[in-house]
mmCIF file of C-alpha atoms in Angstrom:
data_model
loop_
_atom_site.group_PDB
_atom_site.id
_atom_site.type_symbol
_atom_site.label_atom_id
_atom_site.label_comp_id
_atom_site.label_asym_id
_atom_site.label_seq_id
_atom_site.Cartn_x
_atom_site.Cartn_y
_atom_site.Cartn_z
ATOM 1 C CA UNK A 227 122.879 139.160 96.233
ATOM 2 C CA UNK A 228 120.750 142.011 97.427
ATOM 3 C CA UNK A 229 122.064 145.539 98.067
ATOM 4 C CA UNK A 230 120.870 147.219 101.258
ATOM 5 C CA UNK A 231 123.078 150.303 101.339
ATOM 6 C CA UNK A 232 120.039 152.446 100.556
ATOM 7 C CA UNK A 233 118.272 151.503 103.792
ATOM 8 C CA UNK A 234 118.280 154.047 106.602
ATOM 9 C CA UNK A 235 119.221 152.623 109.984
ATOM 10 C CA UNK A 236 116.055 154.130 111.361
ATOM 11 C CA UNK A 237 114.151 151.374 109.539
ATOM 12 C CA UNK A 238 115.811 148.845 111.842
ATOM 13 C CA UNK A 239 114.311 150.265 114.994
ATOM 14 C CA UNK A 240 111.040 148.779 115.994
ATOM 15 C CA UNK A 241 127.099 124.327 113.500
ATOM 16 C CA UNK A 242 129.471 123.967 115.776
ATOM 17 C CA UNK A 243 131.578 120.956 115.334
ATOM 18 C CA UNK A 244 134.681 119.421 116.897
ATOM 19 C CA UNK A 245 137.026 121.702 114.968
ATOM 20 C CA UNK A 246 136.064 124.623 117.191
ATOM 21 C CA UNK A 247 138.168 123.109 119.974
ATOM 22 C CA UNK A 248 141.379 122.698 118.012
ATOM 23 C CA UNK A 249 143.097 125.417 120.021
ATOM 24 C CA UNK A 250 142.650 123.340 123.142
ATOM 25 C CA UNK A 251 145.665 121.031 122.842
ATOM 26 C CA UNK A 252 144.437 118.517 125.408
ATOM 27 C CA UNK A 253 140.804 118.487 124.395
ATOM 28 C CA UNK A 254 140.324 114.736 124.845
ATOM 29 C CA UNK A 255 141.986 114.567 128.252
ATOM 30 C CA UNK A 256 140.606 114.961 131.745
ATOM 31 C CA UNK A 257 141.646 118.168 133.408
ATOM 32 C CA UNK A 258 142.699 117.858 137.039
ATOM 33 C CA UNK A 259 143.285 121.407 138.263
ATOM 34 C CA UNK A 260 145.437 122.041 141.306
ATOM 35 C CA UNK A 261 144.070 124.605 143.766
ATOM 36 C CA UNK A 262 144.513 128.140 142.434
ATOM 37 C CA UNK A 263 146.423 130.764 144.403
ATOM 38 C CA UNK A 264 144.826 133.088 146.923
ATOM 39 C CA UNK A 265 145.563 135.973 144.561
ATOM 40 C CA UNK A 266 143.752 134.257 141.690
ATOM 41 C CA UNK A 267 140.834 133.379 143.962
ATOM 42 C CA UNK A 268 140.490 136.984 145.087
ATOM 43 C CA UNK A 269 140.660 138.195 141.483
ATOM 44 C CA UNK A 270 137.896 135.809 140.446
ATOM 45 C CA UNK A 271 135.768 136.822 143.442
ATOM 46 C CA UNK A 272 136.217 140.433 142.383
ATOM 47 C CA UNK A 273 135.018 139.566 138.877
ATOM 48 C CA UNK A 274 131.997 137.788 140.284
ATOM 49 C CA UNK A 275 131.132 140.870 142.377
ATOM 50 C CA UNK A 276 131.494 143.102 139.328
ATOM 51 C CA UNK A 277 129.213 141.027 137.146
ATOM 52 C CA UNK A 278 126.164 142.938 136.058
ATOM 53 C CA UNK A 279 122.897 141.455 134.917
ATOM 54 C CA UNK A 280 121.341 143.577 132.224
ATOM 55 C CA UNK A 281 117.717 142.818 132.995
ATOM 56 C CA UNK A 282 115.685 142.934 129.831
ATOM 57 C CA UNK A 283 112.985 145.563 129.940
ATOM 58 C CA UNK A 284 111.761 144.521 126.524
ATOM 59 C CA UNK A 285 111.814 140.747 126.789
ATOM 60 C CA UNK A 286 108.753 140.451 124.552
ATOM 61 C CA UNK A 287 110.737 141.943 121.690
ATOM 62 C CA UNK A 288 113.520 139.369 122.162
ATOM 63 C CA UNK A 289 111.091 136.491 122.459
ATOM 64 C CA UNK A 290 109.284 137.628 119.322
ATOM 65 C CA UNK A 291 112.602 137.483 117.438
ATOM 66 C CA UNK A 292 113.723 134.179 118.965
ATOM 67 C CA UNK A 293 113.792 132.192 115.717
ATOM 68 C CA UNK A 294 115.812 134.892 113.984
ATOM 69 C CA UNK A 295 118.004 135.142 117.056
ATOM 70 C CA UNK A 296 118.761 131.417 116.800
ATOM 71 C CA UNK A 297 119.711 131.965 113.166
ATOM 72 C CA UNK A 298 121.964 134.781 114.320
ATOM 73 C CA UNK A 299 123.669 132.515 116.869
ATOM 74 C CA UNK A 300 124.314 129.890 114.167
ATOM 75 C CA UNK A 301 125.719 132.517 111.826
ATOM 76 C CA UNK A 302 127.987 133.976 114.519
ATOM 77 C CA UNK A 303 129.335 130.527 115.438
ATOM 78 C CA UNK A 304 129.916 129.719 111.775
ATOM 79 C CA UNK A 305 131.826 132.974 111.237
ATOM 80 C CA UNK A 306 133.837 132.336 114.407
ATOM 81 C CA UNK A 307 135.098 129.116 112.893
ATOM 82 C CA UNK A 308 135.700 130.775 109.521
ATOM 83 C CA UNK A 309 137.848 133.551 110.999
ATOM 84 C CA UNK A 310 139.388 131.447 113.776
ATOM 85 C CA UNK A 311 138.059 133.766 116.486
ATOM 86 C CA UNK A 312 138.282 132.914 120.158
ATOM 87 C CA UNK A 313 135.173 131.381 121.713
ATOM 88 C CA UNK A 314 134.824 134.412 123.964
ATOM 89 C CA UNK A 315 134.496 136.637 120.877
ATOM 90 C CA UNK A 316 131.368 134.753 119.812
ATOM 91 C CA UNK A 317 129.948 134.971 123.335
ATOM 92 C CA UNK A 318 130.632 138.710 123.578
ATOM 93 C CA UNK A 319 129.054 139.392 120.183
ATOM 94 C CA UNK A 320 125.878 137.655 121.319
ATOM 95 C CA UNK A 321 126.019 139.574 124.589
ATOM 96 C CA UNK A 322 126.017 142.793 122.534
ATOM 97 C CA UNK A 323 123.159 141.499 120.387
ATOM 98 C CA UNK A 324 120.972 140.564 123.360
ATOM 99 C CA UNK A 325 121.652 143.854 125.111
ATOM 100 C CA UNK A 326 120.709 145.703 121.934
ATOM 101 C CA UNK A 327 117.473 143.739 121.521
ATOM 102 C CA UNK A 328 116.582 144.380 125.155
ATOM 103 C CA UNK A 329 116.657 148.109 124.494
ATOM 104 C CA UNK A 330 115.538 148.381 120.877
ATOM 105 C CA UNK A 331 113.556 146.267 118.496
ATOM 106 C CA UNK A 332 114.147 145.545 114.847
ATOM 107 C CA UNK A 333 111.784 144.769 112.012
ATOM 108 C CA UNK A 334 111.044 141.083 112.525
ATOM 109 C CA UNK A 335 109.733 140.783 108.959
ATOM 110 C CA UNK A 336 113.102 141.740 107.505
ATOM 111 C CA UNK A 337 115.664 138.972 107.944
ATOM 112 C CA UNK A 338 118.399 141.229 106.585
ATOM 113 C CA UNK A 339 117.979 143.468 109.648
ATOM 114 C CA UNK A 340 118.979 140.737 112.097
ATOM 115 C CA UNK A 341 121.866 139.720 109.841
ATOM 116 C CA UNK A 342 123.160 143.279 109.714
ATOM 117 C CA UNK A 343 122.904 143.520 113.500
ATOM 118 C CA UNK A 344 124.791 140.217 113.819
ATOM 119 C CA UNK A 345 127.589 141.471 111.584
ATOM 120 C CA UNK A 346 127.895 144.705 113.568
ATOM 121 C CA UNK A 347 127.984 142.881 116.915
ATOM 122 C CA UNK A 348 130.531 140.318 115.755
ATOM 123 C CA UNK A 349 132.689 143.008 114.179
ATOM 124 C CA UNK A 350 132.666 145.038 117.391
ATOM 125 C CA UNK A 351 133.487 141.977 119.494
ATOM 126 C CA UNK A 352 136.361 141.071 117.189
ATOM 127 C CA UNK A 353 137.779 144.588 117.502
ATOM 128 C CA UNK A 354 137.609 144.237 121.272
ATOM 129 C CA UNK A 355 139.063 140.721 121.554
ATOM 130 C CA UNK A 356 141.082 139.686 118.512
ATOM 131 C CA UNK A 357 144.621 140.713 117.661
ATOM 132 C CA UNK A 358 143.574 141.308 114.061
ATOM 133 C CA UNK A 359 139.966 142.034 113.187
ATOM 134 C CA UNK A 360 138.784 141.330 109.628
ATOM 135 C CA UNK A 361 137.854 144.239 107.412
ATOM 136 C CA UNK A 362 134.117 144.816 107.077
ATOM 137 C CA UNK A 363 133.880 143.503 103.525
ATOM 138 C CA UNK A 364 135.130 140.114 104.757
ATOM 139 C CA UNK A 365 131.958 139.503 106.721
ATOM 140 C CA UNK A 366 130.156 137.494 104.075
ATOM 141 C CA UNK A 367 126.409 137.732 104.676
ATOM 142 C CA UNK A 368 125.621 135.100 102.059
ATOM 143 C CA UNK A 369 122.263 136.193 100.646
ATOM 144 C CA UNK A 370 122.853 139.852 101.513
ATOM 145 C CA UNK A 371 125.511 142.348 100.564
ATOM 146 C CA UNK A 372 126.014 145.294 102.899
ATOM 147 C CA UNK A 373 128.230 148.237 102.060
ATOM 148 C CA UNK A 374 130.921 149.034 104.593
ATOM 149 C CA UNK A 375 129.388 152.379 105.486
ATOM 150 C CA UNK A 376 126.089 150.657 106.341
ATOM 151 C CA UNK A 377 127.859 148.224 108.681
ATOM 152 C CA UNK A 378 129.749 151.112 110.275
ATOM 153 C CA UNK A 379 126.523 153.003 110.876
ATOM 154 C CA UNK A 380 125.020 149.895 112.445
ATOM 155 C CA UNK A 381 128.096 149.554 114.656
ATOM 156 C CA UNK A 382 127.641 153.144 115.790
ATOM 157 C CA UNK A 383 123.965 152.488 116.553
ATOM 158 C CA UNK A 384 124.959 149.474 118.677
ATOM 159 C CA UNK A 385 127.640 151.503 120.489
ATOM 160 C CA UNK A 386 125.219 154.335 121.248
ATOM 161 C CA UNK A 387 122.472 151.925 122.318
ATOM 162 C CA UNK A 388 124.853 150.176 124.719
ATOM 163 C CA UNK A 389 126.165 153.561 125.879
ATOM 164 C CA UNK A 390 129.653 152.534 124.776
ATOM 165 C CA UNK A 391 129.865 150.032 127.657
ATOM 166 C CA UNK A 392 131.528 147.217 125.783
ATOM 167 C CA UNK A 393 133.511 145.460 128.516
ATOM 168 C CA UNK A 394 132.246 141.940 129.088
ATOM 169 C CA UNK A 395 133.240 139.002 131.265
ATOM 170 C CA UNK A 396 132.635 135.591 129.682
ATOM 171 C CA UNK A 397 132.060 132.158 131.250
ATOM 172 C CA UNK A 398 135.397 130.930 129.842
ATOM 173 C CA UNK A 399 137.227 133.116 132.358
ATOM 174 C CA UNK A 400 135.860 131.051 135.238
ATOM 175 C CA UNK A 401 136.406 127.474 134.055
ATOM 176 C CA UNK A 402 139.725 126.970 135.852
ATOM 177 C CA UNK A 403 138.385 128.535 139.036
ATOM 178 C CA UNK A 404 135.288 126.360 139.280
ATOM 179 C CA UNK A 405 137.173 123.209 138.333
ATOM 180 C CA UNK A 406 139.507 123.886 141.245
ATOM 181 C CA UNK A 407 136.737 124.902 143.621
ATOM 182 C CA UNK A 408 134.579 121.891 142.852
ATOM 183 C CA UNK A 409 137.591 119.530 142.716
ATOM 184 C CA UNK A 410 136.112 118.450 139.419
ATOM 185 C CA UNK A 411 137.601 116.089 136.863
ATOM 186 C CA UNK A 412 136.000 117.373 133.695
ATOM 187 C CA UNK A 413 136.476 117.614 129.953
ATOM 188 C CA UNK A 414 137.445 121.128 128.996
ATOM 189 C CA UNK A 415 136.282 120.767 125.392
ATOM 190 C CA UNK A 416 132.905 119.514 126.633
ATOM 191 C CA UNK A 417 132.484 122.492 128.932
ATOM 192 C CA UNK A 418 133.306 124.900 126.105
ATOM 193 C CA UNK A 419 130.961 123.060 123.775
ATOM 194 C CA UNK A 420 128.118 123.342 126.289
ATOM 195 C CA UNK A 421 128.690 127.041 126.833
ATOM 196 C CA UNK A 422 128.514 127.675 123.090
ATOM 197 C CA UNK A 423 125.419 125.498 122.809
ATOM 198 C CA UNK A 424 123.517 127.218 125.622
ATOM 199 C CA UNK A 425 123.960 130.580 123.871
ATOM 200 C CA UNK A 426 121.175 129.594 121.486
ATOM 201 C CA UNK A 427 118.812 128.711 124.342
ATOM 202 C CA UNK A 428 119.042 131.655 126.733
ATOM 203 C CA UNK A 429 119.218 135.412 126.713
ATOM 204 C CA UNK A 430 122.825 135.688 127.859
ATOM 205 C CA UNK A 431 122.193 139.060 129.537
ATOM 206 C CA UNK A 432 119.825 137.349 131.983
ATOM 207 C CA UNK A 433 122.412 134.830 133.238
ATOM 208 C CA UNK A 434 125.635 135.734 134.982
ATOM 209 C CA UNK A 435 128.712 134.356 133.185
ATOM 210 C CA UNK A 436 129.966 132.793 136.421
ATOM 211 C CA UNK A 437 126.658 130.928 136.781
ATOM 212 C CA UNK A 438 126.920 129.563 133.233
ATOM 213 C CA UNK A 439 130.558 128.555 133.822
ATOM 214 C CA UNK A 440 129.779 126.769 137.083
ATOM 215 C CA UNK A 441 126.937 124.843 135.444
ATOM 216 C CA UNK A 442 129.148 123.940 132.468
ATOM 217 C CA UNK A 443 131.923 122.557 134.683
ATOM 218 C CA UNK A 444 129.425 120.461 136.631
ATOM 219 C CA UNK A 445 127.698 119.255 133.443
ATOM 220 C CA UNK A 446 131.031 118.388 131.798
ATOM 221 C CA UNK A 447 132.214 116.402 134.796
ATOM 222 C CA UNK A 448 132.909 112.717 134.683
ATOM 223 C CA UNK A 449 130.498 112.146 137.554
ATOM 224 C CA UNK A 450 127.046 112.390 135.978
ATOM 225 C CA UNK A 451 125.244 110.901 138.984
ATOM 226 C CA UNK A 452 125.240 114.007 141.165
ATOM 227 C CA UNK A 453 122.093 114.388 143.243
ATOM 228 C CA UNK A 454 120.493 117.782 143.834
ATOM 229 C CA UNK A 455 121.904 117.808 147.352
ATOM 230 C CA UNK A 456 125.399 117.113 146.050
ATOM 231 C CA UNK A 457 125.047 119.866 143.442
ATOM 232 C CA UNK A 458 123.786 122.347 146.015
ATOM 233 C CA UNK A 459 126.691 121.542 148.348
ATOM 234 C CA UNK A 460 129.181 122.294 145.560
ATOM 235 C CA UNK A 461 127.406 125.464 144.541
ATOM 236 C CA UNK A 462 127.193 126.689 148.135
ATOM 237 C CA UNK A 463 131.012 126.630 148.263
ATOM 238 C CA UNK A 464 131.125 129.661 145.940
ATOM 239 C CA UNK A 465 131.881 132.744 148.069
ATOM 240 C CA UNK A 466 129.205 135.464 148.062
ATOM 241 C CA UNK A 467 126.668 133.266 146.283
ATOM 242 C CA UNK A 468 123.252 132.760 147.778
ATOM 243 C CA UNK A 469 119.901 131.092 146.979
ATOM 244 C CA UNK A 470 119.404 133.132 143.762
ATOM 245 C CA UNK A 471 122.710 132.033 142.247
ATOM 246 C CA UNK A 472 122.121 128.472 143.379
ATOM 247 C CA UNK A 473 118.728 128.376 141.650
ATOM 248 C CA UNK A 474 120.148 129.924 138.467
ATOM 249 C CA UNK A 475 123.052 127.464 138.410
ATOM 250 C CA UNK A 476 120.734 124.485 138.871
ATOM 251 C CA UNK A 477 118.551 125.814 136.034
ATOM 252 C CA UNK A 478 121.527 126.156 133.701
ATOM 253 C CA UNK A 479 122.876 122.756 134.771
ATOM 254 C CA UNK A 480 119.530 121.133 133.978
ATOM 255 C CA UNK A 481 119.410 122.878 130.600
ATOM 256 C CA UNK A 482 122.966 121.809 129.792
ATOM 257 C CA UNK A 483 122.152 118.233 130.713
ATOM 258 C CA UNK A 484 119.230 118.346 128.309
ATOM 259 C CA UNK A 485 121.426 119.845 125.597
ATOM 260 C CA UNK A 486 124.029 117.141 126.216
ATOM 261 C CA UNK A 487 121.474 114.350 125.898
ATOM 262 C CA UNK A 488 120.065 115.882 122.748
ATOM 263 C CA UNK A 489 123.524 116.120 121.177
ATOM 264 C CA UNK A 490 124.287 112.531 122.174
ATOM 265 C CA UNK A 491 121.088 111.380 120.504
ATOM 266 C CA UNK A 492 121.920 113.377 117.379
ATOM 267 C CA UNK A 493 125.405 111.864 117.279
ATOM 268 C CA UNK A 494 123.923 108.382 117.690
ATOM 269 C CA UNK A 495 121.481 109.009 114.826
ATOM 270 C CA UNK A 496 124.324 110.251 112.583
ATOM 271 C CA UNK A 497 126.411 107.236 113.531
ATOM 272 C CA UNK A 498 123.510 104.863 112.787
ATOM 273 C CA UNK A 499 122.915 106.563 109.463
ATOM 274 C CA UNK A 500 126.558 106.195 108.465
ATOM 275 C CA UNK A 501 126.521 102.536 109.527
ATOM 276 C CA UNK A 502 123.362 101.950 107.514
ATOM 277 C CA UNK A 503 124.941 103.481 104.419
ATOM 278 C CA UNK A 504 128.014 101.298 104.795
ATOM 279 C CA UNK A 505 125.828 98.199 105.101
ATOM 280 C CA UNK A 506 124.062 99.178 101.917
ATOM 281 C CA UNK A 507 127.378 99.652 100.157
ATOM 282 C CA UNK A 508 128.400 96.181 101.278
ATOM 283 C CA UNK A 509 125.413 94.730 99.445
ATOM 284 C CA UNK A 510 122.650 94.397 102.038
ATOM 285 C CA UNK A 511 119.676 93.074 100.075
ATOM 286 C CA UNK A 512 117.228 94.797 102.436
ATOM 287 C CA UNK A 513 118.576 98.245 101.756
ATOM 288 C CA UNK A 514 116.273 100.535 99.782
ATOM 289 C CA UNK A 515 117.506 101.612 96.356
ATOM 290 C CA UNK A 516 119.286 104.948 96.276
ATOM 291 C CA UNK A 517 117.175 107.993 95.409
ATOM 292 C CA UNK A 518 117.869 109.496 92.027
ATOM 293 C CA UNK A 519 116.996 113.008 90.917
ATOM 294 C CA UNK A 520 113.929 113.390 88.749
ATOM 295 C CA UNK A 521 114.627 113.968 85.113
#
């Protein structure tokens, strides 16, 4: 374990699995939503109008840190499972992280810097969203050990960088609305899974949460034979949306479809591997001998 309490914050400037859906009691069922009330519809439309896209002025910095950002996403999702956080807490923490990276850069050669930033963003998100937020020493950083005062100073740096604007709407807020609007029969757990998966592929500050939610509902639908015209007709039903939102939704939908196919292939490979191992156990003569560690 390395100690990084001696580092000044100024030096920073330059596996999800099925268990994550346990809190959805009907995760394996189709969800047929009845039309939502006019009051709910107006509330959602108000949220859509209030959505703000934090356009990245320093996108090169984020792109340069993309591999470390992906590691940060994986760590955040792992800690979400460990603490039992809501899915929206993970999304909000990454929203903070991407906003921070769009305004400041960190030392890309120091992996501990991204980990410290991840801890600070997740801790802040938990304080905003969870009934009980863990104490700072509970955020196990594995290969690194950060003193509580260092994490607190990083939290303050994040707060100041984001100008203390910590309110955030997440895609999960819109799932019911779009399911009702699109008259979609979809798998809620699949939509949630896709939203969590796309976090690793996009800068979340560049994509409106409502757009991500709409794409996730469509991608998680039972009808996977929707043509572009059919998709556009559904998207055009969203009040106040225009060509820009339609294009962004189609982009996210296409990306989610690709993610879904990739996950299906991975699941098939894992299933085939397990089947192969069972065949070997049953005495298949063509199975290769098991590997043994070198002496």
